[in-house]
XYZ file of C-alpha atoms in Angstrom:
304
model
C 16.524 10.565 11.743
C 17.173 11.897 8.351
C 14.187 12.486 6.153
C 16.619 13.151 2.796
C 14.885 11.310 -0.168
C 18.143 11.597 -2.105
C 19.810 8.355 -0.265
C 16.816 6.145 -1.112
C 15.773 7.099 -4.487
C 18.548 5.278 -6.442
C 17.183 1.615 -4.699
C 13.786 2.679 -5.439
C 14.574 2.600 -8.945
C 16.347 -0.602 -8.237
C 13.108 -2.278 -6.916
C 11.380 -0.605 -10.601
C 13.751 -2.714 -12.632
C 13.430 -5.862 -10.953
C 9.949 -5.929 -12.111
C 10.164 -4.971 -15.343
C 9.971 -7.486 -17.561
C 6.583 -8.843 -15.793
C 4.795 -5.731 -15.751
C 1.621 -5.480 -17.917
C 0.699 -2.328 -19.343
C -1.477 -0.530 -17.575
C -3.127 1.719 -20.380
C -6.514 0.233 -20.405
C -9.190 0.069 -17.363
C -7.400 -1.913 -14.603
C -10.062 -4.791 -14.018
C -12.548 -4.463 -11.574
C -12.742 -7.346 -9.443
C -9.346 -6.387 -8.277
C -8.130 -3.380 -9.665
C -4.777 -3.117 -7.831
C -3.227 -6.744 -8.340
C -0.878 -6.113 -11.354
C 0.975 -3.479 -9.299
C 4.713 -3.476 -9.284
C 5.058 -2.752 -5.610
C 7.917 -2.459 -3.823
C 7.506 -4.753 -0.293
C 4.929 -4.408 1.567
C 5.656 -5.854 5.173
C 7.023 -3.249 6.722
C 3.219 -1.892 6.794
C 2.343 -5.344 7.748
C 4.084 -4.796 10.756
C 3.295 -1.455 11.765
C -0.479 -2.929 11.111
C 0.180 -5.363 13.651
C 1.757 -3.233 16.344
C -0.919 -0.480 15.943
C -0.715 3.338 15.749
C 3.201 4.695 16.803
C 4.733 8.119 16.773
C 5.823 10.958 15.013
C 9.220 11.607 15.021
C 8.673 14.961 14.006
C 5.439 16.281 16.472
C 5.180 13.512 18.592
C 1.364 12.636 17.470
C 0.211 9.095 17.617
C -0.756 8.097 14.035
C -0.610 5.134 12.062
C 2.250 4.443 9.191
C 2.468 8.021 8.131
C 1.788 11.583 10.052
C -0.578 13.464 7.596
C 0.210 16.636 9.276
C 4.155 16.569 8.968
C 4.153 14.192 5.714
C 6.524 11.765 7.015
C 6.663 7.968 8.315
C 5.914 6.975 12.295
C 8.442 5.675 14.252
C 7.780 2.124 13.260
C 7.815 2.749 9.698
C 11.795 3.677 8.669
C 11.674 5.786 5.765
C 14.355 3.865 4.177
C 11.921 0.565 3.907
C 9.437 3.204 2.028
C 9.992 3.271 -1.849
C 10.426 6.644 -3.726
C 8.912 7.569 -6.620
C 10.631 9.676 -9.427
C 7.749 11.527 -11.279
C 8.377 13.308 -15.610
C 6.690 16.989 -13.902
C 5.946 18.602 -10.844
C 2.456 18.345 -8.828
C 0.415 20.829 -6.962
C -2.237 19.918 -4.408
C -4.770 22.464 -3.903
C -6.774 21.121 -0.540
C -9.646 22.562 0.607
C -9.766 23.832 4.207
C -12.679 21.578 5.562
C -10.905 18.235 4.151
C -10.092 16.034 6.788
C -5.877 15.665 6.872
C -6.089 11.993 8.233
C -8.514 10.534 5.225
C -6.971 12.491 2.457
C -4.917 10.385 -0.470
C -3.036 13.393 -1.493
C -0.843 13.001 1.689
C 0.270 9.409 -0.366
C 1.889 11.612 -3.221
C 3.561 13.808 -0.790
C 5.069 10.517 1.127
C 6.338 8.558 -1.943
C 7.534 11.593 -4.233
C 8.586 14.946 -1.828
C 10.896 16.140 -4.466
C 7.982 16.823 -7.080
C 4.888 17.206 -4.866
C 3.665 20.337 -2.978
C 0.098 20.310 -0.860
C -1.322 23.952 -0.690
C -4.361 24.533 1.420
C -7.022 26.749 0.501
C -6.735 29.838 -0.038
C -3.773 29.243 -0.729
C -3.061 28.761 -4.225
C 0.489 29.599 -6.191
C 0.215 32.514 -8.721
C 0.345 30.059 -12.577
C -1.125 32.967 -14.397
C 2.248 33.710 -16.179
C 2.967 30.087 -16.843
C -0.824 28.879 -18.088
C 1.159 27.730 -21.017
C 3.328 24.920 -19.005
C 0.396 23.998 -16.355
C -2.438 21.853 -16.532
C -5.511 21.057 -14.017
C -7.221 17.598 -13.927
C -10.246 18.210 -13.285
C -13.475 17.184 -15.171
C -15.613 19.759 -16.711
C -17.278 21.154 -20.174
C -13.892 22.491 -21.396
C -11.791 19.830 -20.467
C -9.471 18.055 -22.478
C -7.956 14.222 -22.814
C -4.224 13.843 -22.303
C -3.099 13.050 -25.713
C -4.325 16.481 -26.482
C -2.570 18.720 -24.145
C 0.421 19.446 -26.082
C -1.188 20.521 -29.069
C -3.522 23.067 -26.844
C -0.547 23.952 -24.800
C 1.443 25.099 -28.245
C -1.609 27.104 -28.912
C -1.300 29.099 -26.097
C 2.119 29.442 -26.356
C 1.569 31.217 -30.175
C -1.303 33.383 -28.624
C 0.878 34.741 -26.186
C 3.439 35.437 -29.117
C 0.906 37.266 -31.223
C -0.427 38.968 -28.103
C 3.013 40.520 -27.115
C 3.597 41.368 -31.250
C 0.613 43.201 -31.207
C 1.700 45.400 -28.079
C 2.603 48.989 -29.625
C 5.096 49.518 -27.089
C 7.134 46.888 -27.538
C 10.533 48.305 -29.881
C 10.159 47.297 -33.415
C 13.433 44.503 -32.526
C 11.759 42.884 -30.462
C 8.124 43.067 -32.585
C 10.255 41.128 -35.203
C 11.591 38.842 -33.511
C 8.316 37.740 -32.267
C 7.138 37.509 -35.746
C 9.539 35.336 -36.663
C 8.399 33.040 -33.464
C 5.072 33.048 -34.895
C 5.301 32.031 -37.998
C 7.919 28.712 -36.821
C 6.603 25.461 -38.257
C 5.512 23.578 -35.029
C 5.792 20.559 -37.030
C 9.374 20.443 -36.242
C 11.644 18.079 -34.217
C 12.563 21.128 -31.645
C 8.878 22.479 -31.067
C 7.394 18.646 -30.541
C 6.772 17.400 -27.492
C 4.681 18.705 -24.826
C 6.072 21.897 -22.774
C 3.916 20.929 -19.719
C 6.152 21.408 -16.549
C 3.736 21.268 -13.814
C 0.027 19.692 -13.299
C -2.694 20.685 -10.162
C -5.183 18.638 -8.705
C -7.702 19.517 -6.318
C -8.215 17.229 -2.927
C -11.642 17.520 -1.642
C -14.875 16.030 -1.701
C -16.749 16.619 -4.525
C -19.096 18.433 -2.882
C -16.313 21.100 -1.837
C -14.664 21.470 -5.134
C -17.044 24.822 -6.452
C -15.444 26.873 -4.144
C -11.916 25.905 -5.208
C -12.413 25.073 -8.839
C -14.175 28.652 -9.189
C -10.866 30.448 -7.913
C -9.960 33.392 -10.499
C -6.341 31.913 -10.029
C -7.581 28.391 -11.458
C -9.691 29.959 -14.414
C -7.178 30.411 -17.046
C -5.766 26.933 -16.977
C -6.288 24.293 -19.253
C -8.671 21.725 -18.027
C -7.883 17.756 -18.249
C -10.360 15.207 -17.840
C -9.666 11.503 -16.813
C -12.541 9.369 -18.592
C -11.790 6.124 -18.850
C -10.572 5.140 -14.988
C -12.546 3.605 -12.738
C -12.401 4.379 -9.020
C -11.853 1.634 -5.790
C -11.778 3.991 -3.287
C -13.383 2.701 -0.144
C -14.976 6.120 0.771
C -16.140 7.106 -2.960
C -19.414 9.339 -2.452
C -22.785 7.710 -3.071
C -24.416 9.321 -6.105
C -21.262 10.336 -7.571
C -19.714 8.077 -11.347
C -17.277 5.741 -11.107
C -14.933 7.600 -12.939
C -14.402 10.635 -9.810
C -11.228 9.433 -8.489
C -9.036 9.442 -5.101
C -6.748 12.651 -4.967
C -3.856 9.578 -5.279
C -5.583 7.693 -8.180
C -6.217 10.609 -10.213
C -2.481 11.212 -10.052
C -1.268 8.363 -10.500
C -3.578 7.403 -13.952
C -2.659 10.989 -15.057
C 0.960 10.271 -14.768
C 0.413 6.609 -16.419
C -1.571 8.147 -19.453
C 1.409 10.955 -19.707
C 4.108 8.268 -20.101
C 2.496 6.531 -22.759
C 0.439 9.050 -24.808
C 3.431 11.950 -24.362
C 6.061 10.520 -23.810
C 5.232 7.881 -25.859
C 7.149 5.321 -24.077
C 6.013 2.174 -23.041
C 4.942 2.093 -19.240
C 6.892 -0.671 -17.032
C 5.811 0.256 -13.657
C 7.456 3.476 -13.119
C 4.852 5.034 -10.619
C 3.136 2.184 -9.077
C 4.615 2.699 -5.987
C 2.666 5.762 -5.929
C -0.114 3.229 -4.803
C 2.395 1.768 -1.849
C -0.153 2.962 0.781
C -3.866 3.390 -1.166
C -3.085 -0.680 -2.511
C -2.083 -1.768 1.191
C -5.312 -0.107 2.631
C -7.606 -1.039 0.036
C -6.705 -4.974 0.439
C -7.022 -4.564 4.743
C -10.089 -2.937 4.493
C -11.366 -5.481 1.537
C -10.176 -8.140 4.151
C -11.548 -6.400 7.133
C -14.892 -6.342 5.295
C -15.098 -10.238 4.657
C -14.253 -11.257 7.671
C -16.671 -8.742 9.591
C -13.517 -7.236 11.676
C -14.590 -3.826 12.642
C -11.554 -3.574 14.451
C -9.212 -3.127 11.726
C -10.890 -0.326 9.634
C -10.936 1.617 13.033
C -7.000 1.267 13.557
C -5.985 2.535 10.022
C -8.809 5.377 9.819
């Protein structure tokens, strides 16, 4: 069975446009009492059926899972990968997940599903080396020095002149190349060409919150810029007692990130473009919202 994305992203798009013209914006707070119904989803029932027929196999490793194996990051048997919608994503995304975070209830396998050209899951200790490229990567996380979106680029720029007065300043550099960098540095950044935002690539970290210290503490994690999602509101059915509204799911924290880029960055209206990023989290959420009314224990079991 052939697991190349390529074939299947151009009706993916397809299923985008259809929808278009009846998606509502979702820049404010999705509304509470059901957060996930303005989605423009691509079908759902081939989940429905899977559901129904219970757990089936990897095609890869053989395990018995249910809808997707979240060790191989790829649909069972019963779920062909063409009926699964892919997502085309503006940057690149890092997962950083910690060790002790169970594969089967983590979100972040969702991202890896619906967009394998632009995702990447790393498990700690394992983290790539950004420390030459802090000036084209972000990490959402929240924290004292963390930013909102519609700020990045301008901190990102700022970087991106410190580095150039850095390497001026270097006596070994040959005078050429000392002037040339002065003439970097004093560039109006005001202009068409140096507008825009030069991120490339943004990291999250998939864990419970209780885990995160050890990750979000990493020397290789300390000299990127911080951004902070305030304003969303979680409906995760496992969010941690004690813990704000506002700590997201791995998959909802990328997903508003990536909403909040297209419209304060890109500054282009947002039709819908990564919904289907919540293909699996919106499918769960309503069978386990449904399992809950009607008492059936039975059905949270089968898709944990």
């Amino acid at each position: 069975m052939s697991l190349n994305p390529h074939i299947f992203l151009k009706r993916s798009e397809e299923n985008n446009s259809k929808c278009v013209e009846t998606k509502q914006s979702q820049t404010t707070s999705i509304a509470s009492e059901d957060p996930l119904k303005n989605l423009c989803l691509a079908s759902q029932e081939v989940l429905q059926k899977a559901q129904q027929s219970g757990r089936s196999k990897c095609l890869k490793c053989g395990s018995s899972r249910m809808f997707y194996c979240y060790t191989c990051y790829v649909p069972v048997e019963n779920v062909p990968i063409e009926r699964i919608p892919l997502v085309k994503l503006p940057l690149k995304i890092d997962i950083i997940k910690h060790p002790n975070e169970t594969d089967g209830k983590s979100t972040a396998i969702h991202a890896k599903l619906l967009a394998p050209e632009f995702v990447n899951i790393y498990t700690y200790p394992c983290i790539p080396e950004y420390e030459e490229k802090d000036h084209e990567v972000a990490l959402v996380f929240p924290g004292p020095q963390s930013i909102s979106i519609k700020d990045i680029s301008f901190h990102l720029q700022k970087r991106i002149q410190n580095n150039i007065r850095g390497k001026n300043d270097d006596p070994d550099k040959p005078s050429f190349k000392r002037k040339r960098a002065e003439e970097h540095e004093f560039c109006d950044w005001n202009d068409s060409k140096y507008k825009g935002t030069t991120l490339k690539k943004i990291v999250f970290i998939d864990s419970t919150w209780n885990q995160t210290n050890k990750i979000i503490t990493d020397e290789r994690l300390q000299g990127l810029l911080q951004v902070e999602l305030k304003t969303r509101k979680t409906c995760f059915w496992r969010h941690q007692k004690g813990k704000p509204d506002t700590f997201l799911s791995t998959i909802e924290a990328i997903y508003y990130f990536l909403v909040d880029y297209h419209t304060d960055i890109l500054k282009e209206k947002y039709r819908g473009q990564y919904d289907n990023l919540l293909f699996f989290y919106s499918f769960m959420y309503q069978l386990i919202k449904n399992a809950k009314c009607s008492g059936d224990k039975e059905t949270g079991k089968l898709i944990h």
